[in-house]
PDB file of C-alpha atoms in Angstrom:
ATOM      1  CA  ASN A   1      82.596  97.723 134.332  1.00 51.00           C
ATOM      2  CA  VAL A   2      86.136  96.611 133.595  1.00 58.00           C
ATOM      3  CA  GLY A   3      88.232  97.926 130.736  1.00 63.00           C
ATOM      4  CA  GLY A   4      88.480 101.111 128.776  1.00 69.00           C
ATOM      5  CA  ASN A   5      86.035 103.878 128.168  1.00 74.00           C
ATOM      6  CA  CYS A   6      85.503 105.122 124.631  1.00 77.00           C
ATOM      7  CA  GLY A   7      83.896 108.328 125.833  1.00 80.00           C
ATOM      8  CA  ASN A   8      81.336 109.669 123.397  1.00 85.00           C
ATOM      9  CA  LEU A   9      82.390 107.369 120.541  1.00 84.00           C
ATOM     10  CA  ARG A  10      79.742 104.863 119.483  1.00 86.00           C
ATOM     11  CA  GLY A  11      80.341 101.207 120.339  1.00 81.00           C
ATOM     12  CA  GLY A  12      82.974  99.452 122.406  1.00 77.00           C
ATOM     13  CA  LYS A  13      85.338  96.511 122.351  1.00 73.00           C
ATOM     14  CA  GLN A  14      84.716  94.218 119.370  1.00 74.00           C
ATOM     15  CA  ASP A  15      82.310  96.671 117.726  1.00 77.00           C
ATOM     16  CA  MET A  16      82.930  97.906 114.205  1.00 78.00           C
ATOM     17  CA  TYR A  17      82.048 101.437 115.271  1.00 82.00           C
ATOM     18  CA  GLU A  18      84.718 103.989 116.193  1.00 81.00           C
ATOM     19  CA  GLY A  19      84.485 103.135 119.883  1.00 80.00           C
ATOM     20  CA  GLY A  20      85.643  99.620 119.076  1.00 78.00           C
ATOM     21  CA  ILE A  21      88.288 100.463 116.477  1.00 78.00           C
ATOM     22  CA  ARG A  22      90.067 103.575 117.741  1.00 77.00           C
ATOM     23  CA  VAL A  23      92.845 102.894 120.218  1.00 76.00           C
ATOM     24  CA  PRO A  24      95.094 105.563 121.698  1.00 78.00           C
ATOM     25  CA  ALA A  25      98.834 105.090 121.463  1.00 82.00           C
ATOM     26  CA  CYS A  26     101.913 106.792 122.803  1.00 84.00           C
ATOM     27  CA  ALA A  27     105.590 106.665 121.925  1.00 86.00           C
ATOM     28  CA  VAL A  28     108.553 107.754 124.024  1.00 88.00           C
ATOM     29  CA  TRP A  29     112.095 108.068 122.677  1.00 88.00           C
ATOM     30  CA  PRO A  30     114.004 110.746 124.595  1.00 90.00           C
ATOM     31  CA  GLY A  31     115.987 113.061 122.362  1.00 88.00           C
ATOM     32  CA  VAL A  32     114.282 111.802 119.200  1.00 87.00           C
ATOM     33  CA  ILE A  33     110.507 112.081 119.575  1.00 85.00           C
ATOM     34  CA  LYS A  34     109.246 115.524 120.505  1.00 80.00           C
ATOM     35  CA  PRO A  35     106.218 115.752 122.815  1.00 82.00           C
ATOM     36  CA  ALA A  36     103.138 116.295 120.672  1.00 79.00           C
ATOM     37  CA  THR A  37      99.592 115.233 119.958  1.00 78.00           C
ATOM     38  CA  THR A  38      98.298 114.069 116.596  1.00 80.00           C
ATOM     39  CA  ASP A  39      95.167 112.593 115.094  1.00 78.00           C
ATOM     40  CA  PHE A  40      97.120 110.478 112.589  1.00 81.00           C
ATOM     41  CA  THR A  41      95.435 107.173 111.787  1.00 81.00           C
ATOM     42  CA  ALA A  42      97.696 104.141 111.854  1.00 84.00           C
ATOM     43  CA  ILE A  43      97.019 100.431 112.067  1.00 84.00           C
ATOM     44  CA  THR A  44      98.956  97.657 113.755  1.00 85.00           C
ATOM     45  CA  MET A  45     100.689  96.622 110.529  1.00 88.00           C
ATOM     46  CA  ASP A  46     102.377 100.071 110.530  1.00 90.00           C
ATOM     47  CA  ILE A  47     104.284  99.316 113.735  1.00 91.00           C
ATOM     48  CA  PHE A  48     106.793  96.891 112.171  1.00 92.00           C
ATOM     49  CA  PRO A  49     107.845  99.197 109.285  1.00 92.00           C
ATOM     50  CA  THR A  50     108.170 102.029 111.811  1.00 91.00           C
ATOM     51  CA  ALA A  51     110.399  99.918 114.068  1.00 92.00           C
ATOM     52  CA  MET A  52     112.470  98.846 111.049  1.00 92.00           C
ATOM     53  CA  ALA A  53     112.952 102.462 109.988  1.00 91.00           C
ATOM     54  CA  ALA A  54     113.917 103.426 113.548  1.00 92.00           C
ATOM     55  CA  ALA A  55     116.512 100.626 113.533  1.00 93.00           C
ATOM     56  CA  GLY A  56     117.975 101.934 110.280  1.00 93.00           C
ATOM     57  CA  ALA A  57     116.670  99.283 107.886  1.00 89.00           C
ATOM     58  CA  LYS A  58     117.289 100.289 104.294  1.00 83.00           C
ATOM     59  CA  SER A  59     113.936  99.173 102.906  1.00 77.00           C
ATOM     60  CA  THR A  60     110.500  98.161 104.062  1.00 73.00           C
ATOM     61  CA  GLU A  61     109.469  97.261 100.524  1.00 78.00           C
ATOM     62  CA  GLY A  62     107.016  94.403 100.348  1.00 84.00           C
ATOM     63  CA  LEU A  63     105.397  95.182 103.694  1.00 85.00           C
ATOM     64  CA  ASP A  64     101.748  96.172 103.772  1.00 85.00           C
ATOM     65  CA  GLY A  65     102.265  98.739 106.521  1.00 88.00           C
ATOM     66  CA  GLN A  66     103.970 102.104 106.224  1.00 88.00           C
ATOM     67  CA  SER A  67     106.397 103.740 108.600  1.00 89.00           C
ATOM     68  CA  PHE A  68     105.137 106.670 110.639  1.00 88.00           C
ATOM     69  CA  LEU A  69     108.630 107.407 112.022  1.00 89.00           C
ATOM     70  CA  PRO A  70     108.807 110.797 110.239  1.00 88.00           C
ATOM     71  CA  LEU A  71     105.611 111.782 112.063  1.00 87.00           C
ATOM     72  CA  LEU A  72     107.147 110.785 115.395  1.00 88.00           C
ATOM     73  CA  LYS A  73     110.375 112.676 114.697  1.00 87.00           C
ATOM     74  CA  THR A  74     109.023 115.861 113.138  1.00 84.00           C
ATOM     75  CA  GLY A  75     105.345 115.977 114.009  1.00 79.00           C
ATOM     76  CA  MET A  76     104.598 116.319 110.303  1.00 78.00           C
ATOM     77  CA  GLN A  77     102.406 113.740 108.624  1.00 73.00           C
ATOM     78  CA  VAL A  78     104.331 112.430 105.634  1.00 70.00           C
ATOM     79  CA  ALA A  79     102.663 109.046 105.156  1.00 64.00           C
ATOM     80  CA  LYS A  80     100.581 108.697 102.028  1.00 73.00           C
ATOM     81  CA  GLU A  81      96.799 108.776 102.211  1.00 75.00           C
ATOM     82  CA  ARG A  82      95.107 105.394 102.106  1.00 78.00           C
ATOM     83  CA  ASP A  83      91.816 103.706 102.747  1.00 79.00           C
ATOM     84  CA  LEU A  84      91.630 101.464 105.794  1.00 76.00           C
ATOM     85  CA  PHE A  85      89.194  98.578 105.969  1.00 74.00           C
ATOM     86  CA  PHE A  86      88.160  96.706 109.087  1.00 72.00           C
ATOM     87  CA  THR A  87      86.392  93.410 109.423  1.00 73.00           C
ATOM     88  CA  ARG A  88      85.137  91.284 112.254  1.00 71.00           C
ATOM     89  CA  ARG A  89      84.953  87.543 111.913  1.00 72.00           C
ATOM     90  CA  GLU A  90      83.399  85.197 114.425  1.00 72.00           C
ATOM     91  CA  GLY A  91      83.498  81.438 114.589  1.00 67.00           C
ATOM     92  CA  ASN A  92      85.227  79.077 112.226  1.00 64.00           C
ATOM     93  CA  LEU A  93      87.102  80.004 109.078  1.00 59.00           C
TER      94      LEU A  93
END
């Protein structure tokens, strides 16, 4: 058995259950990000707005993702609530 272990979550890689969707992440930025644990839900399209905010970009308007930099810096969840949808497509378009 090669790969990750989703523990007691149902499903695995490529499944639409939590075991196939949830992925742990970590961030290290000495002097900026305080060590902490959170259950904040983010998706990959949130990474770019977060990186832009960390680089000092003035606006991330027009991007689908939202920055979670305030969460990383303060530990407080400040991102707005939203619904997340997942889909799996196989084969041709």
